[in-house]
Amino acid sequence: MVVPSLKLQDLIEEIRGAKTQAQEREVIQKECAHIRASFRDGDPLHRHRQLAKLLYVHMLGYPAHFGQMECLKLITSPRFTDKRVGYLGAMLLLDERQDAHLLITNSIKNDLSQGIQAVQGLALCTLSTVGSAEMCRDLATEVEKLLLQPGPYVRKKAVLTAVHIIRKVPELSNIFLPPCAQLLHERHHGVLLGTITLITELCERSPAALKHFRKVVPQLVQILWTLVTTGYSTEHSISGVSDPFLQVQILRLLRILGRNHEESSETMNDLLAQVATNTDTSRNAGNAVLFETVLTIMDIRSVAGLRVLAVNILGRFLLNSDKNIRYVALTSLLRVVQSDHSAVQRHRPTVVECLREPDASLSRRALELSLALVNSSNVRAMTQELQSFLESCPPDLRADCASGILLAAESNHWYKWQPGALENMGTSCWRGAVRKPSPFSRIRQVVSVYGSCLDVELQQRAVEYNALFQKYDHMRAAILEKMPLVERGGTQDEEAKESKEAQHSEAALVPTEPQASKLLDLLDLLDGTSGAAQPPPPLEPSSEGTSVHLLDLPCVSSAPASIPNLKVFEREGLQLNLSFVRPPGTPALLLIMVTAINTSEADVTHFVCQAAVPKSFQLQLQAPSGDTVPAQGGLPVTQLLRILNPKKAPLRLKLRLTYNHFGQSVQEIFEVNNLPVETWQ
Amino acid sequence: GRAQPRPRPAAAMQFMLLFSRQGKLRLQKWYVPLSDKEKKKITRELVQTVLARKPKMCSFLEWRDLKIVYKRYASLYFCCAIEDQDNELITLEIIHRYVELLDKYFGSVCELDIIFNFEKAYFILDEFLLGGEVQETSKKNVLKAIEQADLLQEEAETPRSVLEEIGLT
């Protein structure tokens, strides 16, 4: 009797209804037989449905390699439904280890050059997901053509496909480098983001490309500045932060370009200060941007004040109720504790508090950082803290903690030991070491150091422990070595057997609990932190009184009151706005961002803005982002003015504009009125 | 400054897995080439590791030479593997954005939607990420693209014979 083949959703129902593993397997094997038969001689119109079912069972762990050729057939079909499922199947079932994958190259080539965007999208997606080096070589020029096509939907995918191609075939970088200059003028966020990613990839692979792209640092600074100050696209904002994905990507590229390069680093200084002080920190999106900013500041040649600012941001992160934020703060502080030791020292009390974290990955990092912060003036207090931590810390940290204390004490010449204390620590070290060989373990090193110590008592203990460790060492290898894995073959039958065995090891199917609970229900919309937010334990005043330092650093106080923007000029749709920033730490400095936006029907061209200030001031104009202000509210032209006002005199500012608009050349000279007093007081 | 990092051959995001609290896989998107066997092994081990985490622990863990970022939404775990240089906090935003897209598309999404419409879940992901990188930061644009593709699919599936019958071809 021929049982009709099931629809996908019915198959899923039946599989979920199975009460045991064996039942599930039966249902699936029966269905797979149908699917195979259908592939052989079934209606091609329904092939996509059969493949969809196969993809479902594949996800459950069952073999599906017999569907590979069907993917190929579906991809070559003219029907969109077929292509959609066919390409999905290709991405799930084909991989570059099999020759079959090469067969889709031609289909992809055809689909890239025909006109339907959605189809081009499928082809690009597949190429960038599973495209092997050979496929990338074959299709690179097709992708290159698509980079400068008008539609942003295809362009954004083509740019990221170029990224994948370069990763697979780095030599192809030279065909994807030239289009970048034009692509950087993109207004579409997706294309721009892809371009930044592409440039980043090019720079990471080639010093010549890195050198080449340093030229665009001012342009990148301008793009990010506009994003951050005018924030004119709410469509891309998250919690009031303008397109954090784009911001983070730009900051990352700036990091690569500014690294080891004085001039580039200088160009980004003000921007980084601006982002670091004005990004909203109430939600994760803002903190993600802030975090990337900190990483960039610390990695480029930034001025000292900016580095301190960055470390203080990390210090503030340590106080955040969101443990994810505390985690990234600890890992980042660990990276900079050597290079910026004194800046990190200021946050020592907060770091020590993090020893009490219930999450071991946080307390472990807090321990490492605490040990790195021990110096001769705080060694006694720190050792006390660490010893009390030792008493309650998780077992796998004990070894590191104890050895760390010993090492810290030794390197700070602190010999006021009670023999009992050393013994306790030594024993914990040993016990801890037995359970888990630690990558940081300096136990042997430390103990052998004490072996040559002048104090006889210490010497004796050290020798004893050294002996213990030596004895234990050869046992440790035998106890802790992993059982070797049995190698399996890759044939069809063995794969089937393997998947059977994988199913065997699972427990009998549990009755499925109601999975109708909404994914976003448990999200506290007011506070997007993961799990219940725990307030950090209250700060105890340290004996050294260093907690006071956290409060007198400028950035730790609430964000500096932002100065209101000022519209200073309007004529026939061309508007000029000024936004002001007084970066903390440099009271004489005022940054003015001049933004020209054009809502009229005609472009404004040859736009030049000049400025004049009274004699006691110093004025520096940076290069504008362009000289054309596009019509209908296109991307504004921006220009940065830096004004130094050491005498704190009242600010006066005169502007001279020259441009062409509606076929006329225009000159306007005027003094800016109503400058807020915060710009100079 | 530090020495330049070696160029990374893989994508920023290496893979994304969705799985239930019982460890059932609901979606697997791999951005690096691995055999089926290797994928199964990684999946099995990682799922075990993540399911063993207590609720109060942070969303990040180090696993092999990768950073893992995960977050649970109701009965579903969203789990991404990123590279050492990548920003964990923005990865959380990536995960959240994907959940929002699913939610908008399915209307108050729950795990069952993703089980019964797994191909749609892939299609949506493929409009948001490409090759392991973010391709579109506007929610609106992603949803519009899916809508248009769904329409194309509907048109493709309208049986020719019906159209002929009512005299439309």
Short mmCIF file of C-alpha atoms in Angstrom, two decimals, chain A residues 74-445:
data_model
loop_
_atom_site.label_atom_id
_atom_site.label_comp_id
_atom_site.label_asym_id
_atom_site.label_seq_id
_atom_site.Cartn_x
_atom_site.Cartn_y
_atom_site.Cartn_z
CA LEU A 74 16.16 23.25 -7.49
CA ILE A 75 18.72 25.99 -7.85
CA THR A 76 18.62 25.72 -11.64
CA SER A 77 14.82 25.86 -11.71
CA PRO A 78 13.37 29.19 -12.85
CA ARG A 79 10.81 29.20 -10.03
CA PHE A 80 11.66 31.40 -7.06
CA THR A 81 10.25 28.91 -4.56
CA ASP A 82 12.58 26.26 -5.89
CA LYS A 83 15.62 28.50 -5.79
CA ARG A 84 14.85 29.67 -2.27
CA VAL A 85 14.77 26.17 -0.83
CA GLY A 86 17.47 24.89 -3.18
CA TYR A 87 19.98 27.51 -2.07
CA LEU A 88 19.04 26.94 1.57
CA GLY A 89 19.67 23.24 1.06
CA ALA A 90 22.99 23.97 -0.61
CA MET A 91 24.10 26.03 2.37
CA LEU A 92 23.07 23.28 4.79
CA LEU A 93 24.07 20.14 2.92
CA LEU A 94 26.97 21.07 0.69
CA ASP A 95 30.39 21.90 1.93
CA GLU A 96 33.61 22.55 0.16
CA ARG A 97 35.00 19.15 0.93
CA GLN A 98 32.67 17.62 -1.60
CA ASP A 99 33.00 18.02 -5.34
CA ALA A 100 29.25 18.56 -5.61
CA HIS A 101 29.66 22.10 -4.36
CA LEU A 102 31.48 23.14 -7.51
CA LEU A 103 28.43 22.27 -9.56
CA ILE A 104 26.51 25.20 -8.20
CA THR A 105 29.11 27.67 -9.45
CA ASN A 106 27.47 27.99 -12.85
CA SER A 107 24.02 28.46 -11.39
CA ILE A 108 25.30 31.13 -9.10
CA LYS A 109 26.96 32.83 -12.03
CA ASN A 110 23.71 32.82 -13.98
CA ASP A 111 21.67 34.02 -11.05
CA LEU A 112 24.07 36.84 -10.31
CA SER A 113 23.69 38.28 -13.77
CA GLN A 114 19.93 38.01 -14.22
CA GLY A 115 17.87 40.93 -13.07
CA ILE A 116 15.74 39.83 -10.12
CA GLN A 117 17.22 41.23 -6.91
CA ALA A 118 15.84 38.54 -4.67
CA VAL A 119 17.50 35.87 -6.80
CA GLN A 120 20.80 37.72 -6.92
CA GLY A 121 20.52 37.96 -3.15
CA LEU A 122 20.15 34.18 -2.78
CA ALA A 123 23.16 33.59 -4.98
CA LEU A 124 25.35 36.08 -3.12
CA CYS A 125 24.24 34.71 0.23
CA THR A 126 25.16 31.18 -0.75
CA LEU A 127 28.50 32.21 -2.21
CA SER A 128 29.43 34.12 0.92
CA THR A 129 28.36 31.28 3.20
CA VAL A 130 29.76 28.17 1.55
CA GLY A 131 31.83 29.49 -1.35
CA SER A 132 35.15 27.68 -1.60
CA ALA A 133 38.34 29.31 -2.85
CA GLU A 134 37.76 27.90 -6.34
CA MET A 135 34.23 29.20 -6.53
CA CYS A 136 35.40 32.57 -5.31
CA ARG A 137 38.02 32.74 -8.04
CA ASP A 138 35.45 31.86 -10.67
CA LEU A 139 32.90 34.37 -9.53
CA ALA A 140 34.98 37.32 -8.33
CA THR A 141 34.44 39.45 -11.41
CA GLU A 142 30.68 38.87 -11.30
CA VAL A 143 30.65 40.10 -7.73
CA GLU A 144 32.83 43.06 -8.62
CA LYS A 145 30.30 44.13 -11.26
CA LEU A 146 27.56 44.14 -8.68
CA LEU A 147 29.46 46.45 -6.35
CA LEU A 148 28.60 49.52 -8.34
CA GLN A 149 25.10 48.55 -9.36
CA PRO A 150 22.43 51.08 -8.42
CA GLY A 151 20.29 49.00 -6.06
CA PRO A 152 21.56 49.05 -2.46
CA TYR A 153 19.91 45.70 -1.72
CA VAL A 154 22.26 43.86 -4.06
CA ARG A 155 25.19 46.19 -3.43
CA LYS A 156 25.25 45.59 0.31
CA LYS A 157 25.32 41.84 -0.27
CA ALA A 158 27.97 42.14 -2.98
CA VAL A 159 30.27 44.08 -0.65
CA LEU A 160 30.09 41.45 2.06
CA THR A 161 30.53 38.69 -0.51
CA ALA A 162 33.72 40.49 -1.53
CA VAL A 163 34.81 40.24 2.11
CA HIS A 164 34.30 36.48 2.01
CA ILE A 165 36.16 36.21 -1.30
CA ILE A 166 39.17 38.01 0.10
CA ARG A 167 39.18 35.77 3.15
CA LYS A 168 39.30 32.73 0.89
CA VAL A 169 41.57 34.12 -1.82
CA PRO A 170 43.61 37.03 -0.45
CA GLU A 171 45.22 37.71 -3.84
CA LEU A 172 41.86 38.94 -5.10
CA SER A 173 42.14 41.93 -2.76
CA ASN A 174 43.49 44.00 -5.63
CA ILE A 175 40.21 43.93 -7.53
CA PHE A 176 38.15 44.91 -4.51
CA LEU A 177 40.33 47.74 -3.28
CA PRO A 178 39.62 50.35 -6.00
CA PRO A 179 35.80 50.45 -5.60
CA CYS A 180 36.12 51.26 -1.89
CA ALA A 181 36.78 54.97 -2.41
CA GLN A 182 33.45 55.46 -4.13
CA LEU A 183 31.60 53.10 -1.81
CA LEU A 184 32.64 55.18 1.18
CA HIS A 185 30.34 57.94 -0.01
CA GLU A 186 27.39 55.64 0.48
CA ARG A 187 24.35 56.92 2.28
CA HIS A 188 22.74 53.52 2.69
CA HIS A 189 23.77 52.24 6.11
CA GLY A 190 23.95 48.62 5.02
CA VAL A 191 26.24 49.32 2.08
CA LEU A 192 28.37 51.67 4.16
CA LEU A 193 28.69 49.11 6.93
CA GLY A 194 29.72 46.46 4.42
CA THR A 195 32.26 48.84 2.91
CA ILE A 196 33.82 49.54 6.31
CA THR A 197 33.99 45.79 6.86
CA LEU A 198 35.60 45.31 3.46
CA ILE A 199 38.19 48.02 4.07
CA THR A 200 38.94 46.51 7.48
CA GLU A 201 39.53 43.13 5.91
CA LEU A 202 41.79 44.63 3.22
CA CYS A 203 43.84 46.52 5.80
CA GLU A 204 44.22 43.51 8.04
CA ARG A 205 45.68 41.51 5.20
CA SER A 206 48.05 43.94 3.56
CA PRO A 207 50.36 46.64 4.89
CA ALA A 208 50.11 48.37 1.52
CA ALA A 209 46.33 48.52 1.82
CA LEU A 210 46.67 49.77 5.38
CA LYS A 211 48.89 52.59 4.21
CA HIS A 212 46.53 53.37 1.36
CA PHE A 213 43.48 53.61 3.58
CA ARG A 214 45.07 55.88 6.14
CA LYS A 215 44.10 58.62 3.71
CA VAL A 216 40.44 58.08 4.55
CA VAL A 217 40.81 58.57 8.28
CA PRO A 218 39.46 62.15 8.11
CA GLN A 219 36.51 60.90 6.08
CA LEU A 220 35.78 58.12 8.57
CA VAL A 221 36.01 60.61 11.42
CA GLN A 222 33.51 62.79 9.61
CA ILE A 223 31.10 59.93 8.99
CA LEU A 224 31.14 58.85 12.61
CA TRP A 225 30.91 62.40 13.85
CA THR A 226 27.81 63.01 11.74
CA LEU A 227 26.29 59.77 12.93
CA VAL A 228 26.88 60.70 16.54
CA THR A 229 25.99 64.39 16.55
CA THR A 230 23.19 64.89 14.08
CA GLY A 231 21.71 61.40 14.59
CA TYR A 232 19.36 61.98 11.74
CA SER A 233 18.28 58.42 11.20
CA THR A 234 15.95 57.01 13.82
CA GLU A 235 15.38 54.01 11.59
CA HIS A 236 18.82 52.73 12.55
CA SER A 237 18.87 53.70 16.21
CA ILE A 238 18.80 51.40 19.19
CA SER A 239 17.82 52.99 22.52
CA GLY A 240 18.71 56.43 21.23
CA VAL A 241 22.13 55.36 19.98
CA SER A 242 22.59 55.98 16.24
CA ASP A 243 23.26 52.74 14.39
CA PRO A 244 25.53 51.12 17.00
CA PHE A 245 26.54 48.38 14.55
CA LEU A 246 27.93 50.96 12.16
CA GLN A 247 29.58 52.94 14.93
CA VAL A 248 31.34 49.89 16.29
CA GLN A 249 32.60 48.88 12.85
CA ILE A 250 33.95 52.36 12.13
CA LEU A 251 35.66 52.49 15.53
CA ARG A 252 37.26 49.15 14.84
CA LEU A 253 38.60 50.31 11.50
CA LEU A 254 39.90 53.49 13.10
CA ARG A 255 41.72 51.35 15.60
CA ILE A 256 43.49 49.46 12.86
CA LEU A 257 44.39 52.62 11.00
CA GLY A 258 45.50 54.54 14.06
CA ARG A 259 47.61 51.80 15.54
CA ASN A 260 51.29 52.78 15.57
CA HIS A 261 50.52 55.86 13.51
CA GLU A 262 50.86 59.21 15.21
CA GLU A 263 49.17 61.35 12.58
CA SER A 264 46.08 59.18 12.19
CA SER A 265 45.75 58.84 15.94
CA GLU A 266 45.82 62.61 16.30
CA THR A 267 43.10 63.03 13.71
CA MET A 268 40.75 60.78 15.66
CA ASN A 269 41.50 62.15 19.10
CA ASP A 270 38.66 64.65 19.37
CA LEU A 271 36.13 62.29 17.87
CA LEU A 272 37.02 59.55 20.33
CA ALA A 273 36.72 62.00 23.20
CA GLN A 274 33.33 63.05 21.93
CA VAL A 275 32.03 59.49 21.58
CA ALA A 276 33.53 58.48 24.91
CA THR A 277 31.81 61.25 26.80
CA ASN A 278 28.52 61.63 24.98
CA THR A 279 27.35 58.08 24.32
CA ASP A 280 24.31 57.06 26.28
CA THR A 281 25.23 54.42 28.83
CA SER A 282 21.85 53.36 30.09
CA ARG A 283 21.48 50.41 27.71
CA ASN A 284 23.72 47.77 26.24
CA ALA A 285 23.76 49.36 22.77
CA GLY A 286 25.47 52.48 24.04
CA ASN A 287 27.83 50.48 26.20
CA ALA A 288 28.79 48.36 23.20
CA VAL A 289 29.84 51.51 21.36
CA LEU A 290 31.60 52.85 24.44
CA PHE A 291 33.44 49.59 24.84
CA GLU A 292 34.68 49.65 21.27
CA THR A 293 35.75 53.26 21.76
CA VAL A 294 37.79 52.29 24.79
CA LEU A 295 39.46 49.47 22.89
CA THR A 296 40.38 51.88 20.12
CA ILE A 297 41.70 54.56 22.47
CA MET A 298 43.91 52.04 24.20
CA ASP A 299 45.29 50.61 21.01
CA ILE A 300 46.23 53.75 19.08
CA ARG A 301 48.66 56.53 19.92
CA SER A 302 46.19 58.54 21.94
CA VAL A 303 47.09 61.37 24.29
CA ALA A 304 47.52 60.54 27.97
CA GLY A 305 44.32 62.26 29.03
CA LEU A 306 42.30 60.16 26.62
CA ARG A 307 43.85 56.95 27.89
CA VAL A 308 42.97 57.85 31.45
CA LEU A 309 39.45 58.62 30.29
CA ALA A 310 39.24 55.19 28.70
CA VAL A 311 40.46 53.39 31.81
CA ASN A 312 37.98 55.32 33.90
CA ILE A 313 35.19 54.22 31.62
CA LEU A 314 36.26 50.65 32.29
CA GLY A 315 36.33 51.44 35.98
CA ARG A 316 32.77 52.71 35.72
CA PHE A 317 31.82 49.54 33.85
CA LEU A 318 33.02 47.58 36.85
CA LEU A 319 30.28 49.23 38.89
CA ASN A 320 27.56 48.46 36.37
CA SER A 321 24.77 46.22 37.59
CA ASP A 322 24.99 44.24 34.34
CA LYS A 323 27.50 41.45 34.84
CA ASN A 324 28.24 41.29 31.13
CA ILE A 325 29.52 44.84 31.30
CA ARG A 326 31.62 43.97 34.34
CA TYR A 327 33.03 41.01 32.46
CA VAL A 328 34.26 43.02 29.48
CA ALA A 329 35.65 45.62 31.86
CA LEU A 330 37.71 43.00 33.67
CA THR A 331 39.06 41.44 30.48
CA SER A 332 39.96 44.84 29.06
CA LEU A 333 41.59 46.08 32.25
CA LEU A 334 43.68 42.94 32.25
CA ARG A 335 44.95 43.83 28.80
CA VAL A 336 46.04 47.33 29.81
CA VAL A 337 47.15 46.82 33.40
CA GLN A 338 50.82 46.70 32.42
CA SER A 339 50.84 49.61 29.99
CA ASP A 340 48.59 51.89 32.04
CA HIS A 341 49.28 50.65 35.50
CA SER A 342 48.67 53.78 37.52
CA ALA A 343 45.40 54.53 35.77
CA VAL A 344 44.16 51.03 36.56
CA GLN A 345 45.43 51.23 40.15
CA ARG A 346 42.82 53.86 40.90
CA HIS A 347 40.16 51.21 40.44
CA ARG A 348 41.75 48.64 42.68
CA PRO A 349 39.02 48.70 45.38
CA THR A 350 36.36 48.02 42.76
CA VAL A 351 38.42 45.22 41.27
CA VAL A 352 38.84 43.64 44.68
CA GLU A 353 35.09 43.78 45.20
CA CYS A 354 34.70 41.74 42.02
CA LEU A 355 36.48 38.87 43.76
CA ARG A 356 33.14 38.23 45.42
CA GLU A 357 31.38 37.66 42.09
CA PRO A 358 29.31 34.48 42.11
CA ASP A 359 30.20 33.87 38.46
CA ALA A 360 33.58 32.13 38.38
CA SER A 361 34.58 33.63 35.04
CA LEU A 362 34.34 37.07 36.62
CA SER A 363 36.02 36.20 39.89
CA ARG A 364 38.84 34.51 38.02
CA ARG A 365 39.54 37.63 36.05
CA ALA A 366 39.19 39.77 39.14
CA LEU A 367 41.80 37.55 40.76
CA GLU A 368 44.26 37.90 37.91
CA LEU A 369 43.76 41.62 37.85
CA SER A 370 44.06 41.93 41.61
CA LEU A 371 47.35 40.07 41.53
CA ALA A 372 48.61 42.33 38.80
CA LEU A 373 47.78 45.35 40.92
CA VAL A 374 49.76 44.31 43.99
CA ASN A 375 52.65 46.68 44.63
CA SER A 376 54.88 47.46 47.58
CA SER A 377 52.53 50.05 49.03
CA ASN A 378 49.40 47.91 48.96
CA VAL A 379 50.85 44.44 49.36
CA ARG A 380 49.74 44.02 52.96
CA ALA A 381 46.14 45.08 52.36
CA MET A 382 45.94 43.13 49.14
CA THR A 383 47.34 39.98 50.67
CA GLN A 384 44.72 40.18 53.39
CA GLU A 385 41.98 40.53 50.80
CA LEU A 386 43.34 37.69 48.75
CA GLN A 387 43.79 35.42 51.73
CA SER A 388 40.18 35.87 52.75
CA PHE A 389 39.22 35.22 49.13
CA LEU A 390 41.33 32.08 49.25
CA GLU A 391 39.22 30.73 52.09
CA SER A 392 35.99 30.92 50.17
CA CYS A 393 36.98 30.84 46.53
CA PRO A 394 36.01 28.06 44.12
CA PRO A 395 38.46 25.13 44.28
CA ASP A 396 39.84 25.55 40.81
CA LEU A 397 40.99 29.07 41.62
CA ARG A 398 42.73 28.19 44.84
CA ALA A 399 45.97 27.15 43.24
CA ASP A 400 46.27 30.33 41.24
CA CYS A 401 45.26 32.45 44.16
CA ALA A 402 47.71 30.91 46.56
CA SER A 403 50.59 30.89 44.12
CA GLY A 404 49.76 34.41 43.16
CA ILE A 405 49.87 35.58 46.75
CA LEU A 406 53.22 33.91 47.29
CA LEU A 407 54.66 35.39 44.14
CA ALA A 408 53.30 38.82 44.91
CA ALA A 409 54.61 38.69 48.42
CA GLU A 410 58.01 37.60 47.25
CA SER A 411 58.34 40.19 44.56
CA ASN A 412 57.34 42.84 47.05
CA HIS A 413 59.83 41.63 49.61
CA TRP A 414 57.29 40.93 52.25
CA TYR A 415 58.58 38.25 54.57
CA LYS A 416 56.28 38.56 57.56
CA TRP A 417 55.03 35.02 57.28
CA GLN A 418 53.56 32.80 59.91
CA PRO A 419 54.77 29.32 59.06
CA GLY A 420 51.22 28.07 59.44
CA ALA A 421 49.96 30.49 56.84
CA LEU A 422 52.51 29.34 54.32
CA GLU A 423 51.63 25.76 55.05
CA ASN A 424 47.96 26.41 54.51
CA MET A 425 48.62 28.13 51.28
CA GLY A 426 51.03 25.50 50.13
CA THR A 427 48.53 22.75 50.87
CA SER A 428 45.77 24.53 49.05
CA CYS A 429 48.12 25.06 46.17
CA TRP A 430 48.87 21.41 46.00
CA ARG A 431 45.28 20.31 46.36
CA GLY A 432 44.19 22.81 43.80
CA ALA A 433 46.89 21.71 41.42
CA VAL A 434 45.89 18.06 41.67
CA ARG A 435 42.38 18.78 40.56
CA LYS A 436 43.15 20.93 37.63
CA PRO A 437 46.43 21.80 35.95
CA SER A 438 46.31 25.51 35.64
CA PRO A 439 47.79 27.37 32.74
CA PHE A 440 48.92 30.12 35.09
CA SER A 441 50.29 27.87 37.74
CA ARG A 442 53.51 29.26 39.03
CA ILE A 443 53.52 27.02 42.07
CA ARG A 444 56.73 25.21 41.22
CA GLN A 445 58.41 28.43 40.30
#
